[in-house]
Amino acid sequence: MDDDTATEILEATYRALCQQGYADLTLEDIASEAGRSKASIHYHYDSKENLFIEFLDYLYERYAAQLPSADGGPPRGQLYALLGTALTDEEAAPGQEFRTALLGVTAQAPYDDTIRTRLATFDEMLLERMREIIAAGVETGEFTATIEPAAAAEFLVTALTGAHTRRVAAGHSTETRSEAVTRYAERHLLADELSEATP
């Protein structure tokens, strides 16, 4: 399959997922969204599951490209940039419809090893990027020396995951969740002199 066709089908999958959710999504929906026949989608993918795995890989690449790197500037700024990207994720996941649909996909993970493995790669990438940034901040003195980077990263990623779930399931605002996670970072990660200087 040529790259243009692949991208077209994957982008159509994205739009159809936002509209239908994962449970109700069919190859017919994707074909209709792509302006193609179901047979043409079947030519490239023999099932919704196979297409969706490719779609998750496509999302992973987009998401990875957005995340700030640990060597892209002062660790404090990188941490805030990472939190902002993970909390708002407007490019990778614009709109409530996508977040809702992705939560539906997540609910399938306990019953589908392939989906669980793909979603775990998102989690592991975010966790490792967070750990690298925190470790760099400890090394430069921007973050408290007693912080254990792996434990702090685990807490923050868990908080981010919970924030997304609460946003979809209970309607908590983006602003509220962003403020809560940022306050944690300021109070528990920043070195004392930087924490006191934070408004």
PDB file of C-alpha atoms in Angstrom:
ATOM      1  CA  MET A   1       0.000   0.000   0.000  1.00  0.00           C
ATOM      2  CA  ASP A   2       1.394   3.408  -0.898  1.00  0.00           C
ATOM      3  CA  ASP A   3       1.936   5.971   1.849  1.00  0.00           C
ATOM      4  CA  ASP A   4      -0.814   8.299   0.629  1.00  0.00           C
ATOM      5  CA  THR A   5      -3.409   5.534   0.684  1.00  0.00           C
ATOM      6  CA  ALA A   6      -2.263   4.355   4.115  1.00  0.00           C
ATOM      7  CA  THR A   7      -2.467   7.865   5.558  1.00  0.00           C
ATOM      8  CA  GLU A   8      -5.890   8.413   3.974  1.00  0.00           C
ATOM      9  CA  ILE A   9      -7.286   5.229   5.535  1.00  0.00           C
ATOM     10  CA  LEU A  10      -5.753   5.942   8.934  1.00  0.00           C
ATOM     11  CA  GLU A  11      -7.068   9.497   8.971  1.00  0.00           C
ATOM     12  CA  ALA A  12     -10.494   8.170   7.996  1.00  0.00           C
ATOM     13  CA  THR A  13     -10.219   5.687  10.871  1.00  0.00           C
ATOM     14  CA  TYR A  14      -9.539   8.581  13.216  1.00  0.00           C
ATOM     15  CA  ARG A  15     -12.604  10.520  12.045  1.00  0.00           C
ATOM     16  CA  ALA A  16     -14.851   7.460  12.130  1.00  0.00           C
ATOM     17  CA  LEU A  17     -13.627   6.550  15.612  1.00  0.00           C
ATOM     18  CA  CYS A  18     -14.511  10.019  16.888  1.00  0.00           C
ATOM     19  CA  GLN A  19     -18.008   9.664  15.464  1.00  0.00           C
ATOM     20  CA  GLN A  20     -18.782   6.023  16.253  1.00  0.00           C
ATOM     21  CA  GLY A  21     -16.581   4.991  19.167  1.00  0.00           C
ATOM     22  CA  TYR A  22     -14.577   1.776  19.060  1.00  0.00           C
ATOM     23  CA  ALA A  23     -17.306  -0.719  19.974  1.00  0.00           C
ATOM     24  CA  ASP A  24     -19.614   0.406  17.162  1.00  0.00           C
ATOM     25  CA  LEU A  25     -16.909   1.129  14.593  1.00  0.00           C
ATOM     26  CA  THR A  26     -17.079  -0.988  11.421  1.00  0.00           C
ATOM     27  CA  LEU A  27     -15.001  -1.233   8.272  1.00  0.00           C
ATOM     28  CA  GLU A  28     -18.042   0.137   6.451  1.00  0.00           C
ATOM     29  CA  ASP A  29     -17.848   3.284   8.597  1.00  0.00           C
ATOM     30  CA  ILE A  30     -14.172   3.695   7.781  1.00  0.00           C
ATOM     31  CA  ALA A  31     -14.719   3.039   4.077  1.00  0.00           C
ATOM     32  CA  SER A  32     -17.506   5.598   3.993  1.00  0.00           C
ATOM     33  CA  GLU A  33     -15.363   8.166   5.788  1.00  0.00           C
ATOM     34  CA  ALA A  34     -12.474   7.504   3.379  1.00  0.00           C
ATOM     35  CA  GLY A  35     -14.720   7.667   0.322  1.00  0.00           C
ATOM     36  CA  ARG A  36     -13.726   4.126  -0.618  1.00  0.00           C
ATOM     37  CA  SER A  37     -15.468   0.800  -0.957  1.00  0.00           C
ATOM     38  CA  LYS A  38     -15.412  -1.693   1.878  1.00  0.00           C
ATOM     39  CA  ALA A  39     -13.650  -4.077  -0.511  1.00  0.00           C
ATOM     40  CA  SER A  40     -10.790  -1.605  -0.929  1.00  0.00           C
ATOM     41  CA  ILE A  41     -10.346  -1.375   2.845  1.00  0.00           C
ATOM     42  CA  HIS A  42     -10.441  -5.182   3.038  1.00  0.00           C
ATOM     43  CA  TYR A  43      -7.757  -5.322   0.378  1.00  0.00           C
ATOM     44  CA  HIS A  44      -5.358  -3.637   2.778  1.00  0.00           C
ATOM     45  CA  TYR A  45      -6.755  -4.839   6.115  1.00  0.00           C
ATOM     46  CA  ASP A  46      -8.622  -8.090   6.634  1.00  0.00           C
ATOM     47  CA  SER A  47     -10.333  -6.991   9.853  1.00  0.00           C
ATOM     48  CA  LYS A  48     -11.181  -3.979  11.952  1.00  0.00           C
ATOM     49  CA  GLU A  49      -8.762  -5.266  14.576  1.00  0.00           C
ATOM     50  CA  ASN A  50      -5.797  -5.341  12.179  1.00  0.00           C
ATOM     51  CA  LEU A  51      -6.605  -1.890  10.872  1.00  0.00           C
ATOM     52  CA  PHE A  52      -6.943  -0.567  14.382  1.00  0.00           C
ATOM     53  CA  ILE A  53      -3.559  -1.912  15.447  1.00  0.00           C
ATOM     54  CA  GLU A  54      -2.018  -0.039  12.511  1.00  0.00           C
ATOM     55  CA  PHE A  55      -3.982   3.025  13.588  1.00  0.00           C
ATOM     56  CA  LEU A  56      -2.600   2.823  17.140  1.00  0.00           C
ATOM     57  CA  ASP A  57       0.924   2.650  15.716  1.00  0.00           C
ATOM     58  CA  TYR A  58       0.124   5.728  13.623  1.00  0.00           C
ATOM     59  CA  LEU A  59      -1.112   7.585  16.709  1.00  0.00           C
ATOM     60  CA  TYR A  60       1.986   6.532  18.637  1.00  0.00           C
ATOM     61  CA  GLU A  61       4.253   8.122  16.031  1.00  0.00           C
ATOM     62  CA  ARG A  62       2.269  11.363  16.122  1.00  0.00           C
ATOM     63  CA  TYR A  63       2.261  11.421  19.915  1.00  0.00           C
ATOM     64  CA  ALA A  64       5.985  10.658  20.192  1.00  0.00           C
ATOM     65  CA  ALA A  65       6.800  13.501  17.814  1.00  0.00           C
ATOM     66  CA  GLN A  66       4.978  15.974  20.081  1.00  0.00           C
ATOM     67  CA  LEU A  67       6.578  15.081  23.397  1.00  0.00           C
ATOM     68  CA  PRO A  68       9.439  17.337  24.489  1.00  0.00           C
ATOM     69  CA  SER A  69      12.806  15.602  24.775  1.00  0.00           C
ATOM     70  CA  ALA A  70      14.876  15.491  27.939  1.00  0.00           C
ATOM     71  CA  ASP A  71      17.691  17.397  26.218  1.00  0.00           C
ATOM     72  CA  GLY A  72      15.560  20.171  24.729  1.00  0.00           C
ATOM     73  CA  GLY A  73      16.317  22.870  27.329  1.00  0.00           C
ATOM     74  CA  PRO A  74      16.150  23.448  31.099  1.00  0.00           C
ATOM     75  CA  PRO A  75      14.438  20.477  32.811  1.00  0.00           C
ATOM     76  CA  ARG A  76      11.837  22.664  34.518  1.00  0.00           C
ATOM     77  CA  GLY A  77      10.661  24.064  31.200  1.00  0.00           C
ATOM     78  CA  GLN A  78      10.735  20.620  29.640  1.00  0.00           C
ATOM     79  CA  LEU A  79       8.626  19.197  32.459  1.00  0.00           C
ATOM     80  CA  TYR A  80       5.994  21.903  32.097  1.00  0.00           C
ATOM     81  CA  ALA A  81       5.994  21.445  28.327  1.00  0.00           C
ATOM     82  CA  LEU A  82       5.540  17.692  28.757  1.00  0.00           C
ATOM     83  CA  LEU A  83       2.727  18.133  31.261  1.00  0.00           C
ATOM     84  CA  GLY A  84       1.055  20.630  28.959  1.00  0.00           C
ATOM     85  CA  THR A  85       1.290  18.287  25.984  1.00  0.00           C
ATOM     86  CA  ALA A  86       0.061  15.279  27.954  1.00  0.00           C
ATOM     87  CA  LEU A  87      -2.803  17.182  29.567  1.00  0.00           C
ATOM     88  CA  THR A  88      -4.137  18.988  26.533  1.00  0.00           C
ATOM     89  CA  ASP A  89      -2.891  16.749  23.679  1.00  0.00           C
ATOM     90  CA  GLU A  90      -4.840  18.875  21.224  1.00  0.00           C
ATOM     91  CA  GLU A  91      -2.876  17.750  18.164  1.00  0.00           C
ATOM     92  CA  ALA A  92      -2.763  14.045  18.957  1.00  0.00           C
ATOM     93  CA  ALA A  93      -6.286  13.914  20.311  1.00  0.00           C
ATOM     94  CA  PRO A  94      -8.333  16.992  19.496  1.00  0.00           C
ATOM     95  CA  GLY A  95     -11.722  17.150  21.082  1.00  0.00           C
ATOM     96  CA  GLN A  96     -13.840  15.380  23.628  1.00  0.00           C
ATOM     97  CA  GLU A  97     -15.077  12.897  21.012  1.00  0.00           C
ATOM     98  CA  PHE A  98     -11.631  11.405  20.539  1.00  0.00           C
ATOM     99  CA  ARG A  99     -10.892  11.191  24.255  1.00  0.00           C
ATOM    100  CA  THR A 100     -14.179   9.414  24.786  1.00  0.00           C
ATOM    101  CA  ALA A 101     -13.485   7.000  21.943  1.00  0.00           C
ATOM    102  CA  LEU A 102      -9.969   6.281  23.189  1.00  0.00           C
ATOM    103  CA  LEU A 103     -11.304   5.531  26.663  1.00  0.00           C
ATOM    104  CA  GLY A 104     -13.551   2.956  24.976  1.00  0.00           C
ATOM    105  CA  VAL A 105     -10.480   1.442  23.334  1.00  0.00           C
ATOM    106  CA  THR A 106      -8.719   1.337  26.703  1.00  0.00           C
ATOM    107  CA  ALA A 107     -11.658  -0.569  28.152  1.00  0.00           C
ATOM    108  CA  GLN A 108     -11.002  -3.311  25.567  1.00  0.00           C
ATOM    109  CA  ALA A 109      -7.352  -3.720  26.593  1.00  0.00           C
ATOM    110  CA  PRO A 110      -7.934  -6.283  29.390  1.00  0.00           C
ATOM    111  CA  TYR A 111      -9.561  -8.571  26.819  1.00  0.00           C
ATOM    112  CA  ASP A 112      -7.223  -7.972  23.870  1.00  0.00           C
ATOM    113  CA  ASP A 113      -3.500  -8.605  24.266  1.00  0.00           C
ATOM    114  CA  THR A 114      -2.571  -6.731  21.098  1.00  0.00           C
ATOM    115  CA  ILE A 115      -4.444  -3.575  22.045  1.00  0.00           C
ATOM    116  CA  ARG A 116      -3.059  -3.789  25.582  1.00  0.00           C
ATOM    117  CA  THR A 117       0.487  -4.080  24.242  1.00  0.00           C
ATOM    118  CA  ARG A 118       0.065  -1.070  21.947  1.00  0.00           C
ATOM    119  CA  LEU A 119      -1.468   1.081  24.674  1.00  0.00           C
ATOM    120  CA  ALA A 120       1.331   0.031  27.031  1.00  0.00           C
ATOM    121  CA  THR A 121       3.854   1.504  24.587  1.00  0.00           C
ATOM    122  CA  PHE A 122       2.177   4.920  24.964  1.00  0.00           C
ATOM    123  CA  ASP A 123       2.357   4.624  28.737  1.00  0.00           C
ATOM    124  CA  GLU A 124       5.971   3.451  28.752  1.00  0.00           C
ATOM    125  CA  MET A 125       7.083   6.210  26.392  1.00  0.00           C
ATOM    126  CA  LEU A 126       5.476   8.928  28.521  1.00  0.00           C
ATOM    127  CA  LEU A 127       6.823   7.370  31.724  1.00  0.00           C
ATOM    128  CA  GLU A 128      10.384   7.156  30.391  1.00  0.00           C
ATOM    129  CA  ARG A 129      10.323  10.691  28.965  1.00  0.00           C
ATOM    130  CA  MET A 130       9.048  11.991  32.316  1.00  0.00           C
ATOM    131  CA  ARG A 131      11.722  10.044  34.213  1.00  0.00           C
ATOM    132  CA  GLU A 132      14.502  11.368  31.975  1.00  0.00           C
ATOM    133  CA  ILE A 133      13.414  14.976  32.460  1.00  0.00           C
ATOM    134  CA  ILE A 134      13.092  14.624  36.233  1.00  0.00           C
ATOM    135  CA  ALA A 135      16.482  12.892  36.449  1.00  0.00           C
ATOM    136  CA  ALA A 136      18.047  15.724  34.452  1.00  0.00           C
ATOM    137  CA  GLY A 137      16.431  18.263  36.791  1.00  0.00           C
ATOM    138  CA  VAL A 138      17.814  16.515  39.859  1.00  0.00           C
ATOM    139  CA  GLU A 139      21.259  16.454  38.261  1.00  0.00           C
ATOM    140  CA  THR A 140      21.215  20.185  37.454  1.00  0.00           C
ATOM    141  CA  GLY A 141      19.761  21.166  40.839  1.00  0.00           C
ATOM    142  CA  GLU A 142      16.465  22.455  39.444  1.00  0.00           C
ATOM    143  CA  PHE A 143      14.592  19.632  41.183  1.00  0.00           C
ATOM    144  CA  THR A 144      14.912  18.474  44.773  1.00  0.00           C
ATOM    145  CA  ALA A 145      17.924  16.216  45.241  1.00  0.00           C
ATOM    146  CA  THR A 146      15.962  13.673  47.287  1.00  0.00           C
ATOM    147  CA  ILE A 147      13.441  13.063  44.509  1.00  0.00           C
ATOM    148  CA  GLU A 148      13.517   9.553  43.063  1.00  0.00           C
ATOM    149  CA  PRO A 149      12.931  10.173  39.330  1.00  0.00           C
ATOM    150  CA  ALA A 150      11.279   6.805  38.594  1.00  0.00           C
ATOM    151  CA  ALA A 151       8.819   7.126  41.503  1.00  0.00           C
ATOM    152  CA  ALA A 152       7.975  10.759  40.706  1.00  0.00           C
ATOM    153  CA  ALA A 153       7.454   9.912  37.037  1.00  0.00           C
ATOM    154  CA  GLU A 154       5.205   6.986  37.973  1.00  0.00           C
ATOM    155  CA  PHE A 155       3.074   9.252  40.154  1.00  0.00           C
ATOM    156  CA  LEU A 156       2.751  11.964  37.511  1.00  0.00           C
ATOM    157  CA  VAL A 157       1.861   9.553  34.702  1.00  0.00           C
ATOM    158  CA  THR A 158      -0.730   7.904  36.948  1.00  0.00           C
ATOM    159  CA  ALA A 159      -2.143  11.352  37.744  1.00  0.00           C
ATOM    160  CA  LEU A 160      -2.278  12.245  34.048  1.00  0.00           C
ATOM    161  CA  THR A 161      -4.058   8.986  33.211  1.00  0.00           C
ATOM    162  CA  GLY A 162      -6.574   9.590  35.968  1.00  0.00           C
ATOM    163  CA  ALA A 163      -7.065  13.188  34.846  1.00  0.00           C
ATOM    164  CA  HIS A 164      -7.976  12.051  31.330  1.00  0.00           C
ATOM    165  CA  THR A 165     -10.408   9.465  32.660  1.00  0.00           C
ATOM    166  CA  ARG A 166     -12.067  12.012  34.942  1.00  0.00           C
ATOM    167  CA  ARG A 167     -12.272  14.484  32.066  1.00  0.00           C
ATOM    168  CA  VAL A 168     -14.196  11.992  29.947  1.00  0.00           C
ATOM    169  CA  ALA A 169     -16.217  10.198  32.610  1.00  0.00           C
ATOM    170  CA  ALA A 170     -17.020  13.028  35.007  1.00  0.00           C
ATOM    171  CA  GLY A 171     -16.549  16.185  32.954  1.00  0.00           C
ATOM    172  CA  HIS A 172     -13.702  17.674  35.000  1.00  0.00           C
ATOM    173  CA  SER A 173     -12.227  20.679  33.236  1.00  0.00           C
ATOM    174  CA  THR A 174      -8.844  20.732  31.542  1.00  0.00           C
ATOM    175  CA  GLU A 175      -7.915  23.806  33.560  1.00  0.00           C
ATOM    176  CA  THR A 176      -8.659  22.105  36.891  1.00  0.00           C
ATOM    177  CA  ARG A 177      -6.652  18.980  36.129  1.00  0.00           C
ATOM    178  CA  SER A 178      -3.748  20.989  34.702  1.00  0.00           C
ATOM    179  CA  GLU A 179      -3.599  23.177  37.790  1.00  0.00           C
ATOM    180  CA  ALA A 180      -3.644  20.194  40.167  1.00  0.00           C
ATOM    181  CA  VAL A 181      -0.800  18.361  38.425  1.00  0.00           C
ATOM    182  CA  THR A 182       1.279  21.518  37.983  1.00  0.00           C
ATOM    183  CA  ARG A 183       0.899  22.389  41.671  1.00  0.00           C
ATOM    184  CA  TYR A 184       2.159  18.941  42.610  1.00  0.00           C
ATOM    185  CA  ALA A 185       5.224  19.452  40.429  1.00  0.00           C
ATOM    186  CA  GLU A 186       5.910  22.870  41.921  1.00  0.00           C
ATOM    187  CA  ARG A 187       5.531  21.760  45.526  1.00  0.00           C
ATOM    188  CA  HIS A 188       7.270  18.397  45.383  1.00  0.00           C
ATOM    189  CA  LEU A 189       9.796  18.511  42.556  1.00  0.00           C
ATOM    190  CA  LEU A 190      11.255  22.017  42.378  1.00  0.00           C
ATOM    191  CA  ALA A 191      14.268  22.819  44.523  1.00  0.00           C
ATOM    192  CA  ASP A 192      13.303  25.049  47.474  1.00  0.00           C
ATOM    193  CA  GLU A 193      14.591  28.312  46.007  1.00  0.00           C
ATOM    194  CA  LEU A 194      12.775  27.731  42.714  1.00  0.00           C
ATOM    195  CA  SER A 195       9.578  26.626  44.446  1.00  0.00           C
ATOM    196  CA  GLU A 196       9.537  29.823  46.523  1.00  0.00           C
ATOM    197  CA  ALA A 197      10.037  31.901  43.387  1.00  0.00           C
ATOM    198  CA  THR A 198       7.090  30.270  41.593  1.00  0.00           C
ATOM    199  CA  PRO A 199       4.006  32.536  41.728  1.00  0.00           C
TER     200      PRO A 199
END
